[in-house]
Short mmCIF file of C-alpha atoms in Angstrom, two decimals:
data_model
loop_
_atom_site.label_atom_id
_atom_site.label_comp_id
_atom_site.label_asym_id
_atom_site.label_seq_id
_atom_site.Cartn_x
_atom_site.Cartn_y
_atom_site.Cartn_z
CA MET A 1 -4.63 -4.15 20.20
CA ARG A 2 -1.96 -3.17 22.73
CA GLU A 3 0.43 -0.23 22.38
CA GLU A 4 3.67 0.02 24.33
CA ARG A 5 4.03 3.47 25.87
CA GLY A 6 7.02 5.44 24.70
CA SER A 7 8.12 2.99 22.00
CA ARG A 8 5.13 3.30 19.65
CA VAL A 9 5.02 -0.49 19.28
CA ILE A 10 1.50 -1.70 18.52
CA HIS A 11 0.62 -5.35 19.07
CA GLY A 12 -2.08 -7.31 17.29
CA LYS A 13 -2.94 -11.01 17.30
CA ARG A 14 -0.41 -12.07 14.69
CA VAL A 15 1.54 -8.93 13.85
CA MET A 16 3.03 -5.89 15.53
CA LEU A 17 3.95 -2.48 14.20
CA ARG A 18 7.11 -0.69 15.28
CA PRO A 19 9.16 2.28 14.06
CA TRP A 20 11.36 1.52 11.05
CA GLN A 21 15.04 1.01 11.87
CA ARG A 22 18.13 1.42 9.73
CA GLY A 23 18.73 -2.33 9.46
CA ASP A 24 15.17 -2.90 8.19
CA THR A 25 16.07 -1.36 4.82
CA LEU A 26 18.69 -4.05 4.19
CA ALA A 27 16.32 -6.74 5.44
CA GLN A 28 13.66 -5.60 2.97
CA GLU A 29 16.17 -5.70 0.11
CA LEU A 30 16.75 -9.38 0.94
CA TRP A 31 13.07 -10.34 0.65
CA PRO A 32 12.40 -13.05 -1.98
CA ARG A 33 11.24 -11.78 -5.34
CA TYR A 34 7.49 -11.58 -5.90
CA THR A 35 6.11 -14.39 -8.04
CA GLU A 36 3.04 -12.55 -9.35
CA PRO A 37 3.50 -12.08 -13.11
CA PHE A 38 2.62 -8.36 -13.14
CA HIS A 39 4.23 -7.33 -9.84
CA SER A 40 6.65 -4.97 -11.60
CA LEU A 41 3.67 -2.80 -12.61
CA TRP A 42 2.25 -2.35 -9.09
CA ASN A 43 4.31 0.74 -8.26
CA ILE A 44 4.50 2.80 -11.42
CA PRO A 45 5.17 6.41 -10.32
CA SER A 46 2.38 8.91 -10.74
CA SER A 47 2.81 11.82 -13.12
CA ASN A 48 1.31 14.02 -10.38
CA GLY A 49 4.45 13.80 -8.25
CA PHE A 50 2.80 12.43 -5.09
CA ASP A 51 6.13 12.67 -3.25
CA LEU A 52 6.18 16.44 -3.55
CA LEU A 53 4.34 19.05 -1.53
CA ASN A 54 4.66 22.69 -2.60
CA GLY A 55 7.58 21.73 -4.82
CA GLN A 56 9.65 20.24 -2.00
CA SER A 57 10.26 16.63 -1.07
CA VAL A 58 8.29 15.47 1.94
CA GLN A 59 9.50 13.42 4.88
CA ARG A 60 8.13 9.89 5.09
CA TYR A 61 7.05 8.17 8.25
CA VAL A 62 7.68 4.42 8.14
CA TRP A 63 6.67 1.46 10.32
CA ALA A 64 7.89 -2.14 10.14
CA ILE A 65 5.42 -5.01 10.32
CA ASP A 66 6.74 -7.94 12.38
CA ASP A 67 5.16 -11.35 12.85
CA ARG A 68 4.78 -12.98 16.27
CA HIS A 69 8.37 -14.26 16.00
CA ARG A 70 9.61 -10.68 15.45
CA HIS A 71 10.52 -11.36 11.83
CA MET A 72 10.04 -8.27 9.69
CA ILE A 73 7.42 -9.22 7.09
CA GLY A 74 6.19 -5.88 5.81
CA ARG A 75 6.35 -2.11 5.76
CA ILE A 76 3.80 0.69 6.09
CA SER A 77 4.69 4.24 5.10
CA LEU A 78 3.11 7.68 4.92
CA ARG A 79 4.09 10.35 2.41
CA ASP A 80 2.59 13.63 1.23
CA ILE A 81 1.91 14.46 4.87
CA GLU A 82 -0.27 17.56 5.05
CA PRO A 83 -0.11 20.22 7.77
CA ALA A 84 -2.22 19.97 10.92
CA GLY A 85 -3.02 16.30 10.42
CA ALA A 86 -5.25 16.93 7.43
CA GLY A 87 -4.14 13.77 5.67
CA SER A 88 -1.39 11.80 3.97
CA ARG A 89 -0.82 9.02 1.44
CA LEU A 90 -0.45 5.34 2.36
CA GLY A 91 2.09 2.84 1.13
CA ILE A 92 2.29 -0.82 2.18
CA SER A 93 4.47 -3.76 1.16
CA ILE A 94 4.23 -7.35 2.37
CA ALA A 95 7.07 -9.82 1.78
CA GLN A 96 6.24 -12.50 -0.80
CA PRO A 97 6.12 -15.48 1.63
CA TYR A 98 3.42 -13.71 3.68
CA VAL A 99 1.15 -12.49 0.88
CA SER A 100 -2.51 -13.65 0.82
CA GLN A 101 -2.46 -14.77 4.46
CA GLY A 102 -4.27 -11.79 5.98
CA PHE A 103 -1.16 -10.20 7.49
CA GLY A 104 -1.53 -7.02 5.44
CA THR A 105 -5.17 -6.58 6.41
CA GLU A 106 -4.44 -7.12 10.10
CA ALA A 107 -1.51 -4.70 9.99
CA LEU A 108 -3.62 -2.05 8.30
CA GLU A 109 -6.42 -2.44 10.83
CA LEU A 110 -3.92 -1.81 13.64
CA PHE A 111 -2.38 1.06 11.77
CA LEU A 112 -5.66 2.78 10.91
CA ASP A 113 -6.71 2.77 14.57
CA HIS A 114 -3.40 4.46 15.40
CA TYR A 115 -3.51 6.82 12.41
CA PHE A 116 -7.01 8.15 13.03
CA GLY A 117 -6.73 7.84 16.82
CA PRO A 118 -3.49 8.92 18.57
CA LEU A 119 -1.95 10.43 15.42
CA GLY A 120 -5.11 12.47 14.84
CA PHE A 121 -5.26 12.44 11.05
CA LYS A 122 -8.52 13.26 9.31
CA GLN A 123 -8.19 11.26 6.08
CA LEU A 124 -5.90 8.83 4.29
CA SER A 125 -5.49 8.40 0.54
CA LEU A 126 -3.77 5.75 -1.54
CA ASP A 127 -3.27 4.73 -5.15
CA VAL A 128 -3.38 1.11 -6.25
CA ALA A 129 -2.99 -0.66 -9.59
CA ALA A 130 -6.53 -1.55 -10.62
CA PHE A 131 -5.49 -5.01 -11.85
CA ASN A 132 -4.11 -5.82 -8.36
CA ARG A 133 -7.53 -7.06 -7.35
CA ARG A 134 -6.34 -8.68 -4.13
CA ALA A 135 -5.16 -5.30 -2.86
CA VAL A 136 -8.29 -3.52 -4.10
CA ARG A 137 -10.52 -6.01 -2.26
CA CYS A 138 -8.52 -5.46 0.93
CA TYR A 139 -8.92 -1.68 0.72
CA ASP A 140 -12.63 -2.05 -0.04
CA ARG A 141 -13.11 -4.18 3.08
CA LEU A 142 -11.31 -1.57 5.18
CA GLY A 143 -13.70 1.15 3.97
CA PHE A 144 -11.60 2.98 1.38
CA GLN A 145 -13.77 4.59 -1.28
CA TYR A 146 -12.96 4.86 -4.99
CA ILE A 147 -12.39 8.50 -5.95
CA ASP A 148 -10.92 8.54 -9.46
CA SER A 149 -8.70 6.71 -11.94
CA GLU A 150 -5.38 7.68 -13.43
CA TRP A 151 -3.65 6.05 -16.40
CA ARG A 152 0.13 5.68 -16.10
CA SER A 153 2.71 4.70 -18.66
CA ALA A 154 4.12 1.19 -18.24
CA GLY A 155 7.00 1.88 -20.62
CA ASN A 156 8.41 -1.31 -22.12
CA ASP A 157 7.98 -3.51 -19.08
CA PRO A 158 8.47 -7.16 -20.11
CA ALA A 159 5.38 -8.19 -18.12
CA LEU A 160 3.20 -6.50 -20.75
CA ARG A 161 3.87 -9.39 -23.15
CA LEU A 162 1.85 -11.64 -20.84
CA LEU A 163 -1.34 -9.78 -21.74
CA ALA A 164 -1.41 -11.71 -25.01
CA GLU A 165 -1.81 -14.99 -23.12
CA PRO A 166 -5.40 -16.30 -22.72
CA GLN A 167 -5.19 -16.77 -18.92
CA TYR A 168 -4.70 -13.02 -18.46
CA ALA A 169 -7.46 -11.89 -20.83
CA ASP A 170 -9.60 -10.64 -17.93
CA LEU A 171 -6.88 -8.13 -16.99
CA THR A 172 -6.82 -6.35 -20.35
CA VAL A 173 -9.59 -3.93 -19.25
CA PHE A 174 -7.02 -2.34 -16.92
CA PHE A 175 -4.60 -1.59 -19.78
CA ARG A 176 -4.77 0.79 -22.74
CA ARG A 177 -2.53 0.75 -25.78
CA ASN A 178 -1.88 3.72 -28.05
CA ARG A 179 0.63 4.19 -30.85
CA PHE A 180 3.51 4.81 -28.50
CA GLU A 181 2.94 3.09 -25.16
CA THR A 182 0.83 0.96 -22.88
CA LEU A 183 -1.01 2.63 -20.00
CA VAL A 184 -2.04 1.00 -16.73
CA GLU A 185 -5.10 2.08 -14.72
CA PHE A 186 -4.57 3.10 -11.10
CA TYR A 187 -7.38 3.77 -8.64
CA GLU A 188 -7.28 6.71 -6.27
CA MET A 189 -8.98 5.74 -2.98
CA LEU A 190 -9.79 7.62 0.22
CA LEU A 191 -10.74 6.80 3.80
CA THR A 192 -11.84 9.38 6.36
CA ARG A 193 -11.70 9.24 10.15
CA GLU A 194 -15.50 9.29 10.35
CA GLU A 195 -15.81 6.39 7.91
CA TRP A 196 -13.18 4.33 9.72
CA PHE A 197 -14.66 4.66 13.18
CA GLY A 198 -18.15 4.30 11.73
CA LEU A 199 -17.06 1.05 10.09
CA LEU A 200 -15.94 -0.28 13.49
CA ARG A 201 -19.34 0.26 15.09
#
């Protein structure tokens, strides 16, 4: 890892992290659509209002993930940032053409060194759809620990009809149906500074 002084650009083998710029928002909107059948259920908002702290909206810190050709392929963000570096909540998106190629894992490894090192945070939390097993495996490998589960309403999302198809039968354990709605399980996960640097040893 190499970090450019003053610009907060962090270089890895295949990716680099840099501060988010205004034009990156438009670039992200132009990403190809995800092909995963349940992708629309990955980011169901929590009923706990994770974007609020003491009743007020919280500033987000955002980094772009670029590949070696300086193409923006992903985004890492922090929200719910607590005072005195106590902790925050992670968000990450990888553009569809770069999914399942290890770019997200490499970017997170770079970011976690920066987050727990120079930024001085003590812990990092995240929430992830339990059926998104690729993402869960990535977080497990990075040392995040399962804390709890939360069930969130999926409304009338069209993707829910796919659960009746035999090839998705193994995903039904992550969904609950009551008289009025379908609920999706989300895992709450946590990584501490001690666990991260201990994992590196």
